[in-house]
PDB file of C-alpha atoms in Angstrom:
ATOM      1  CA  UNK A   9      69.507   2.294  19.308  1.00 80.00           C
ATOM      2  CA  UNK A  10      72.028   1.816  22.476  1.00 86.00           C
ATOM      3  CA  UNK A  11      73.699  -0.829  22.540  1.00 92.00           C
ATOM      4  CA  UNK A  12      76.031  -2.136  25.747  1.00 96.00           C
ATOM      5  CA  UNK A  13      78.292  -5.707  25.171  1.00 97.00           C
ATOM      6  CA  UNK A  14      79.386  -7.267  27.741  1.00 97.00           C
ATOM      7  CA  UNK A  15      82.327  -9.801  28.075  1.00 97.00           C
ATOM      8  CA  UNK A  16      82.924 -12.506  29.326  1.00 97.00           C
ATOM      9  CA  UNK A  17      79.390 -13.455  29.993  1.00 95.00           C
ATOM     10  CA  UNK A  18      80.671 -16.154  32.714  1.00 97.00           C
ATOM     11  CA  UNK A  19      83.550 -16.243  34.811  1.00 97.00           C
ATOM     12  CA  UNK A  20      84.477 -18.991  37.157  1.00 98.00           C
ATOM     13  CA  UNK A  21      87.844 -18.173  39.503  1.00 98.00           C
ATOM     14  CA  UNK A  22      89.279 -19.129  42.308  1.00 97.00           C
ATOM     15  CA  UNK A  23      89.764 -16.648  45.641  1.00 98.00           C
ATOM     16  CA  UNK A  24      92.417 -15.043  45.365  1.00 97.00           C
ATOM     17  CA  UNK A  25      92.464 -14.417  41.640  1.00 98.00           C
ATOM     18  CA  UNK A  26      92.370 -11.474  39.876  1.00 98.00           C
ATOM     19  CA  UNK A  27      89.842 -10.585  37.309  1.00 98.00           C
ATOM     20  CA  UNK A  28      88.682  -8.363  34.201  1.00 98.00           C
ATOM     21  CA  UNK A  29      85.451  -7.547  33.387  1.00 98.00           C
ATOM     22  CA  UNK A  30      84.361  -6.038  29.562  1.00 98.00           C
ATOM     23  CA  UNK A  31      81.585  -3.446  29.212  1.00 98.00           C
ATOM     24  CA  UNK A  32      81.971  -2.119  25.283  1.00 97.00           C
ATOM     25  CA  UNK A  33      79.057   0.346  24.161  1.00 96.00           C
ATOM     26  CA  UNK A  34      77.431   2.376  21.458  1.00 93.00           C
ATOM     27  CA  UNK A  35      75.166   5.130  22.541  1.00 88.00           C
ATOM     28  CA  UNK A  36      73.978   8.797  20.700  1.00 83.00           C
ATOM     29  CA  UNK A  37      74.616  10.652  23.916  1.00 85.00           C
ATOM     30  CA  UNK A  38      76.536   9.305  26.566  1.00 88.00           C
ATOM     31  CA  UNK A  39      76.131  10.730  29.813  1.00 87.00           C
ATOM     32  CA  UNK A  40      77.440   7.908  31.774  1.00 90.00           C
ATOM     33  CA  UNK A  41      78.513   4.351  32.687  1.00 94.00           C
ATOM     34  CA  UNK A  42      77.776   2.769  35.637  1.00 94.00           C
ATOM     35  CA  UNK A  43      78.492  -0.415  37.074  1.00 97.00           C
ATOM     36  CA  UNK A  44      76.287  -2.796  39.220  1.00 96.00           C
ATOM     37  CA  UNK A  45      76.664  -5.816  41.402  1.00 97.00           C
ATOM     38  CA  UNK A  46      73.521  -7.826  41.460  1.00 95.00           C
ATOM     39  CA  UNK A  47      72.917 -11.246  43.876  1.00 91.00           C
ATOM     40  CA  UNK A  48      69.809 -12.945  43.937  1.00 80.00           C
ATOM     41  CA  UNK A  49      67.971  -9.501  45.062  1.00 80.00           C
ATOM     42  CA  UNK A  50      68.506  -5.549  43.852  1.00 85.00           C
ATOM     43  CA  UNK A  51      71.364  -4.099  41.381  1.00 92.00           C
ATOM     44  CA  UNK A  52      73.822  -2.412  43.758  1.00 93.00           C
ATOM     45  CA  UNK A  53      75.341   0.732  42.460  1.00 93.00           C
ATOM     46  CA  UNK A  54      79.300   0.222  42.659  1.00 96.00           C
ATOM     47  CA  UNK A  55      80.487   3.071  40.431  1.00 94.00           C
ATOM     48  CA  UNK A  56      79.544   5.344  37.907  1.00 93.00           C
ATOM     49  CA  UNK A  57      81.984   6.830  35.251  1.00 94.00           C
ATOM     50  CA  UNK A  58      81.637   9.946  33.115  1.00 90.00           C
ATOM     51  CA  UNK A  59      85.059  11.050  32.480  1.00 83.00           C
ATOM     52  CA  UNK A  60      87.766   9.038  30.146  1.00 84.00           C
ATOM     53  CA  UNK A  61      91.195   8.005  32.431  1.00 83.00           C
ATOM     54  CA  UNK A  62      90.457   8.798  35.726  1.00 86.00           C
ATOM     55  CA  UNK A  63      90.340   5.046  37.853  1.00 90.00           C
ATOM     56  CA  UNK A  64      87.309   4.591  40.664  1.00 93.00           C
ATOM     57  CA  UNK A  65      88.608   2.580  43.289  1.00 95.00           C
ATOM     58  CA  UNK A  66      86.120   0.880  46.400  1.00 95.00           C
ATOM     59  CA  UNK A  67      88.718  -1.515  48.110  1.00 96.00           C
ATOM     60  CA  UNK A  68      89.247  -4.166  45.570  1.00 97.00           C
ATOM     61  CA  UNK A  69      87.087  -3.107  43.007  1.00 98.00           C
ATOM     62  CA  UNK A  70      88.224  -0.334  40.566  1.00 97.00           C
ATOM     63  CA  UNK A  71      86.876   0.462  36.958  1.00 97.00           C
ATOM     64  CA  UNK A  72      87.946   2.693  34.189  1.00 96.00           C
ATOM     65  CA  UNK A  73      86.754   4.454  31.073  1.00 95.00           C
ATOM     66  CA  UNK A  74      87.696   5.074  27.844  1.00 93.00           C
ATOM     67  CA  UNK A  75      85.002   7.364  25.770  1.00 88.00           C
ATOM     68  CA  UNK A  76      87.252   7.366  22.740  1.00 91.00           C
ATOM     69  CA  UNK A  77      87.521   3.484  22.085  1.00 91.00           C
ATOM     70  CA  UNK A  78      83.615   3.189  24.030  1.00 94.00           C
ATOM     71  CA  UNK A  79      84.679   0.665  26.542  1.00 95.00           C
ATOM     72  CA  UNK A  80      84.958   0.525  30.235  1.00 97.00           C
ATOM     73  CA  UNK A  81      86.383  -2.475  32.420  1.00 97.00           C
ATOM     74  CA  UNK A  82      85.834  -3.444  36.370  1.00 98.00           C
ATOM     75  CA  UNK A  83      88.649  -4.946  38.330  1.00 98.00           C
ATOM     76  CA  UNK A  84      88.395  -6.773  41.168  1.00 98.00           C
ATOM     77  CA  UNK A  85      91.658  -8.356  42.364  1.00 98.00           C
ATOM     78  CA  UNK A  86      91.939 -11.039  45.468  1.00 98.00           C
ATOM     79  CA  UNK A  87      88.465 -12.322  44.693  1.00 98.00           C
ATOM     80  CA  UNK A  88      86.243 -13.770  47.337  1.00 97.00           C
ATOM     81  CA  UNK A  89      83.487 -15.898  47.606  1.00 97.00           C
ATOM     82  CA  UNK A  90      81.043 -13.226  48.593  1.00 96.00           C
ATOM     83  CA  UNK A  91      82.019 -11.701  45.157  1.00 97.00           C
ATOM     84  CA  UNK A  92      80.472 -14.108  43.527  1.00 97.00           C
ATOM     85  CA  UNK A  93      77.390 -12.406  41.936  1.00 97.00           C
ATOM     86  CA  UNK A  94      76.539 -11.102  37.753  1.00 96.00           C
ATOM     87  CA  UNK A  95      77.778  -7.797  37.348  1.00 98.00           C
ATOM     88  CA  UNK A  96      75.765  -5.215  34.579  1.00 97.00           C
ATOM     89  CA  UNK A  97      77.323  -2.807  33.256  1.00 97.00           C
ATOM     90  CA  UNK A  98      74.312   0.154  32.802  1.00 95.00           C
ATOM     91  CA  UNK A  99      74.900   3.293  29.572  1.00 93.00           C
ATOM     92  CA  UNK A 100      72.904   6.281  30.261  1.00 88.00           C
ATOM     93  CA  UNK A 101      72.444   7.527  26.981  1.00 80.00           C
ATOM     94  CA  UNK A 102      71.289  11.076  27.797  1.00 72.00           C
ATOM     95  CA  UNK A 103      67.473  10.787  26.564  1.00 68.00           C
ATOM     96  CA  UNK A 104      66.331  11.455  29.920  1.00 63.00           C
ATOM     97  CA  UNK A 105      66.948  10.745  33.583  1.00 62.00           C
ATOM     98  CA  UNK A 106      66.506   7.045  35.359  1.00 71.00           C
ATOM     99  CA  UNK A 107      66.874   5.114  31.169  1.00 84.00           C
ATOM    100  CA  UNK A 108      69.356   2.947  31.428  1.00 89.00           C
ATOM    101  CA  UNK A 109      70.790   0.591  28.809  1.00 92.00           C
ATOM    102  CA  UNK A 110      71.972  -2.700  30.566  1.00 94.00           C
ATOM    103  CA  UNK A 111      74.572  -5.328  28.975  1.00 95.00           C
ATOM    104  CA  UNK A 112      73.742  -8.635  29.611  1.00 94.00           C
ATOM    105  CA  UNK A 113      76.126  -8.936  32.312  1.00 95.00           C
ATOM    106  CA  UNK A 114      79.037 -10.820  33.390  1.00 97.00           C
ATOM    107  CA  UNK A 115      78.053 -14.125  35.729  1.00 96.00           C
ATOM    108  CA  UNK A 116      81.362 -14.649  38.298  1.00 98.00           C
ATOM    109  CA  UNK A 117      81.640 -17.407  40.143  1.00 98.00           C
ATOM    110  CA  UNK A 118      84.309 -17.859  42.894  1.00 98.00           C
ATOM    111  CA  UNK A 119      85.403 -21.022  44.251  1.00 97.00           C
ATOM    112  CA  UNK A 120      87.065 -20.999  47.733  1.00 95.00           C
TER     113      UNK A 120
ATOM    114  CA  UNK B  14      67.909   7.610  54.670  1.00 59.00           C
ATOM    115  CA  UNK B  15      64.828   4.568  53.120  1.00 72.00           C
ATOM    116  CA  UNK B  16      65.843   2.960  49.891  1.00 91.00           C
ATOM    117  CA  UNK B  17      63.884   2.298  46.943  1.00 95.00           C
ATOM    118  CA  UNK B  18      60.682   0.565  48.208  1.00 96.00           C
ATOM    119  CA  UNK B  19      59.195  -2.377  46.179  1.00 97.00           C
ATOM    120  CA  UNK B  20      55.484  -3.899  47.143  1.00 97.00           C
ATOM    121  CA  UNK B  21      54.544  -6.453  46.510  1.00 97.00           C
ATOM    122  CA  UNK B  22      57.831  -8.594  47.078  1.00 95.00           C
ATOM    123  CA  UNK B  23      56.125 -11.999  45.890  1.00 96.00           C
ATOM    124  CA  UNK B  24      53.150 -12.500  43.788  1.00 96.00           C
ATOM    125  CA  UNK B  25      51.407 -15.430  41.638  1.00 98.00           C
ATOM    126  CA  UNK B  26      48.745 -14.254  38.838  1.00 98.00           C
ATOM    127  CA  UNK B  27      46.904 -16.598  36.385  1.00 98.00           C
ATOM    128  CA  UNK B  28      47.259 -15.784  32.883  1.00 97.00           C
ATOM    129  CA  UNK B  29      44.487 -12.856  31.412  1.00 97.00           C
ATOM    130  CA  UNK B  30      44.893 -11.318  35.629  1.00 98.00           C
ATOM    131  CA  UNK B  31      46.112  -7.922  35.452  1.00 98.00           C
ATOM    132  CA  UNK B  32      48.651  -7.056  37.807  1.00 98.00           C
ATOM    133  CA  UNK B  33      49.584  -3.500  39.855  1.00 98.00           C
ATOM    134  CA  UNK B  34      53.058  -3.107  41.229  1.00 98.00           C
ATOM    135  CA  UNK B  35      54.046  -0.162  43.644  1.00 98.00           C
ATOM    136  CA  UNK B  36      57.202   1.811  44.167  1.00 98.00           C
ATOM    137  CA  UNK B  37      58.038   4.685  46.763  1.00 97.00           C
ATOM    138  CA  UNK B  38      61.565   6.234  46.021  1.00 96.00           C
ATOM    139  CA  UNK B  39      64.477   7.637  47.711  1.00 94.00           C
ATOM    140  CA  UNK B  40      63.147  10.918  49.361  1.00 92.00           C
ATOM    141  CA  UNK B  41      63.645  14.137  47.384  1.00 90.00           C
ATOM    142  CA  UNK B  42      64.025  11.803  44.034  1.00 91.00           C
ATOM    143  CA  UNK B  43      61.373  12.468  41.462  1.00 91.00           C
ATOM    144  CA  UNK B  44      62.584  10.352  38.734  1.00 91.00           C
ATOM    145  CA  UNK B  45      61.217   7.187  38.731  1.00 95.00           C
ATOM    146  CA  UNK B  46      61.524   4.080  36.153  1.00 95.00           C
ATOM    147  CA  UNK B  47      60.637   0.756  35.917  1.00 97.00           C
ATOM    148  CA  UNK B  48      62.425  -2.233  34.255  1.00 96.00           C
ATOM    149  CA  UNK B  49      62.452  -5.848  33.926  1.00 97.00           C
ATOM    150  CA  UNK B  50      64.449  -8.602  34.213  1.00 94.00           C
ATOM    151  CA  UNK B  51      64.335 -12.289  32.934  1.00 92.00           C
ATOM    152  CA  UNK B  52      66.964 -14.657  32.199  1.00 85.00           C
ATOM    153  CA  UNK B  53      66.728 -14.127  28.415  1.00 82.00           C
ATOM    154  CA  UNK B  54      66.554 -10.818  28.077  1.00 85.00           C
ATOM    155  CA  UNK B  55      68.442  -9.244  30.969  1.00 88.00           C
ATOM    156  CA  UNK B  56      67.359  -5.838  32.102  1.00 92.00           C
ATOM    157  CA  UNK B  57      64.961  -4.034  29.927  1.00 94.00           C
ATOM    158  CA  UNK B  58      63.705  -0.366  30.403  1.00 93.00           C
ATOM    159  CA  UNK B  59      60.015  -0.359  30.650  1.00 96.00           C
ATOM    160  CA  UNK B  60      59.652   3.529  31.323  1.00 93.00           C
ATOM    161  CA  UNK B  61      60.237   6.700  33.137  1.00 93.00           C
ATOM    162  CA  UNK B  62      58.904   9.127  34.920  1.00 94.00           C
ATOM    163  CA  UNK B  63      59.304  12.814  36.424  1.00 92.00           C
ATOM    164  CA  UNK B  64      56.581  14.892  38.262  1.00 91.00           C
ATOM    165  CA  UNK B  65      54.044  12.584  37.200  1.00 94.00           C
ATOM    166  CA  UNK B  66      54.787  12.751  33.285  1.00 93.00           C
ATOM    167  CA  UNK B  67      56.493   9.979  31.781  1.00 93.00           C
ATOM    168  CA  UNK B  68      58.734  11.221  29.570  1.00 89.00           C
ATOM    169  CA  UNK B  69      60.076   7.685  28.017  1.00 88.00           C
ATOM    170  CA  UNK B  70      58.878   4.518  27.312  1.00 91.00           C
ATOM    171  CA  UNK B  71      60.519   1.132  26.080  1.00 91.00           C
ATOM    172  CA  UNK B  72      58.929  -1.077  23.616  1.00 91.00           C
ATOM    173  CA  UNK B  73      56.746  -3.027  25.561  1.00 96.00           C
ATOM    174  CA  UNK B  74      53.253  -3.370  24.857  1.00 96.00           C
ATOM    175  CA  UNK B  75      50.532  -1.163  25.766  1.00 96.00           C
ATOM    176  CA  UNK B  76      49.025  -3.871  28.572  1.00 97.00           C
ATOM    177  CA  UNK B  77      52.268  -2.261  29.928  1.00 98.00           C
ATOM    178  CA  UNK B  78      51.310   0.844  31.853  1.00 97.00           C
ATOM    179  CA  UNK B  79      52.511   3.018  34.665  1.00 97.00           C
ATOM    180  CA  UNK B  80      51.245   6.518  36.280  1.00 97.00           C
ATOM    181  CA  UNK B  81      53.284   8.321  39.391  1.00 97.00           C
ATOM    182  CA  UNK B  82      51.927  10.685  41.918  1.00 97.00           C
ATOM    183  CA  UNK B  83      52.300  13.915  42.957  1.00 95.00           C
ATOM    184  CA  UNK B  84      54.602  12.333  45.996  1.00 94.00           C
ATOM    185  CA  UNK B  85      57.201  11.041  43.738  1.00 95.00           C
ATOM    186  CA  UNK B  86      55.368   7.571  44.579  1.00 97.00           C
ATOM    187  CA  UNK B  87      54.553   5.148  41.536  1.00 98.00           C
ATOM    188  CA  UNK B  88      52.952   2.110  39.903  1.00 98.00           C
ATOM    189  CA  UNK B  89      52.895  -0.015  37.421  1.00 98.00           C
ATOM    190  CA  UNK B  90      50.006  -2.096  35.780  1.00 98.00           C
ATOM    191  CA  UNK B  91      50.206  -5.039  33.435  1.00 98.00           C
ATOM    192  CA  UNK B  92      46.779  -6.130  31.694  1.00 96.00           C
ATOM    193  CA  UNK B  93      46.230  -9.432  30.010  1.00 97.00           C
ATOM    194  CA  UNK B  94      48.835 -11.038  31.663  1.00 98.00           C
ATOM    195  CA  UNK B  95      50.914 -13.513  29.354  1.00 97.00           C
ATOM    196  CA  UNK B  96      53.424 -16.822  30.887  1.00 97.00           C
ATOM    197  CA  UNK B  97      56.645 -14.283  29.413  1.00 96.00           C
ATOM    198  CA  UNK B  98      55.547 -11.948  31.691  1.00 97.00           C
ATOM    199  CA  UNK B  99      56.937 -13.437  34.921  1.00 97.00           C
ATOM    200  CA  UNK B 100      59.458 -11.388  35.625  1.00 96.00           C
ATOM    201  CA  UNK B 101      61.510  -9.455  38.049  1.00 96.00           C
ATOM    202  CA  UNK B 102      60.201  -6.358  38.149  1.00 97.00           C
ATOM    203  CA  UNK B 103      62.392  -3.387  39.170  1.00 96.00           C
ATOM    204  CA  UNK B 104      61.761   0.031  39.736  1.00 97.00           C
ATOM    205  CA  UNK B 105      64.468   2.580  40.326  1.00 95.00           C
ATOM    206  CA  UNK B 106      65.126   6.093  41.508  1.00 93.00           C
ATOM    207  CA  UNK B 107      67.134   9.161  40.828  1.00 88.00           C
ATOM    208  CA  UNK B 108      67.770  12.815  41.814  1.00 81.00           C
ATOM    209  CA  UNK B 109      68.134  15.634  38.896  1.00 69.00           C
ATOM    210  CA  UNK B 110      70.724  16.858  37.576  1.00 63.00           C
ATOM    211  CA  UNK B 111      73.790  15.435  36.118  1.00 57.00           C
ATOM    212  CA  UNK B 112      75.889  12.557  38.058  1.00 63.00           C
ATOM    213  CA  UNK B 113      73.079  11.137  39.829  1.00 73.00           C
ATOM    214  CA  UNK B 114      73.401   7.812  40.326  1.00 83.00           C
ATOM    215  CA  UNK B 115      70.417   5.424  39.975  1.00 87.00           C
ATOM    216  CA  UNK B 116      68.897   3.549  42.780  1.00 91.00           C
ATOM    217  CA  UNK B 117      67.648   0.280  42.374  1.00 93.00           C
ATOM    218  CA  UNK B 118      64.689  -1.664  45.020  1.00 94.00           C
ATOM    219  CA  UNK B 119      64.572  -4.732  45.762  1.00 93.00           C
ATOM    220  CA  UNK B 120      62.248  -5.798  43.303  1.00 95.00           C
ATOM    221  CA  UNK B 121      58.853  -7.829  42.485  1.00 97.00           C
ATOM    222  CA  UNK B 122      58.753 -11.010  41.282  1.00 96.00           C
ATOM    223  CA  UNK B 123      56.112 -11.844  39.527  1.00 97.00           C
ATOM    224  CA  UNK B 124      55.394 -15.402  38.114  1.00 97.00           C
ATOM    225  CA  UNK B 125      52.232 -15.858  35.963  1.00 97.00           C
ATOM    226  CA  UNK B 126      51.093 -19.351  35.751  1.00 97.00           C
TER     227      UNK B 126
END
């Protein structure tokens, strides 16, 4: 069965700091990773990663993948408070379209 | 171009109600799943489907159920509803084809009391 990790599962920072988010996975037949930001409505899609190496960037966000050690992390650097939110990291494992395999995301909080 | 659309936004059952949830998705997607979310157990893949088959399912009960349309359009039932069912319920969309990303709505939140 797929199986997505996700570390820390709560992060409190203060604005301006930088920080790391963990996403580690096992899946049969990985297709993709994608990150989410959720607040208190909808996941919103912030990147989605099929290729091991090659940095996304969306301003202050940026993630990476590695396929070969099954991990991906999400930067944000010079946090704000609107960045406060859980972020999910998602594994599509190939068995069909739209199944996703969520982690049990990462809770940031940031302090002005 | 309209988002994923979620109705109802807000609803309150009594336990043993059955419930129907509806979702519209992006134009020109016909993938369509459902998942939900509680606090415990994060996000959890319910099922999916394409051109009105579903081609995967999670392991949720059968009271769990779902059907789509010929427009793409979909819904979800829940029989017998049960207290651990309250629950965010999400549906999402996609195109076909590799690299397309998934599309979430805004949700339903259902609380059964």
């Amino acid at each position: 069965e797929d199986k997505v990790v996700q570390s820390p599962l709560s992060l409190v920072v203060h604005e301006g700091d930088t920080v790391t988010l963990n996403c580690s996975y096992e899946v049969t037949n990985f297709r993709s990773l994608l990150w989410y930001k959720q607040e208190k409505k909808a996941p919103t899609f912030l990147f989605m990663l099929t290729s091991s190496g090659i940095e996304k960037k969306s301003g202050r966000l940026s993630s990476i993948l590695d396929k070969k050690e099954l991990f991906s992390i999400l930067n944000i650097t010079a946090t704000q408070t609107g960045d406060s939110a859980i972020y999910l990291c998602a594994v599509d494992g190939g068995t069909s379209y739209g199944k996703l395999t969520f982690g049990q995301g990462t809770i940031l909080t940031v302090h002005p | 171009k309209a988002g994923v659309t979620q109705t109802p936004r807000y609803l309150i059952k009594t336990r043993g109600q059955q419930v129907t949830l509806s979702c519209s998705p992006i134009s020109g997607h016909r993938s369509v799943s459902w998942y939900q979310q509680t606090p415990g157990q994060g996000l959890q893949f319910l099922f999916e489907y394409f051109s009105e088959t579903q081609r995967n399912k999670g392991n949720f009960p059968g009271r769990f159920s779902g059907r789509q349309f010929s427009n793409s359009r979909s819904e979800m039932n829940v029989s017998t509803l049960e207290l651990g069912d309250s629950a965010l319920y999400l549906c999402a969309s996609s195109g076909t084809g590799a690299g397309n990303t998934i599309y979430f709505g805004e949700g339903s939140w259902l609380t059964v009391v």
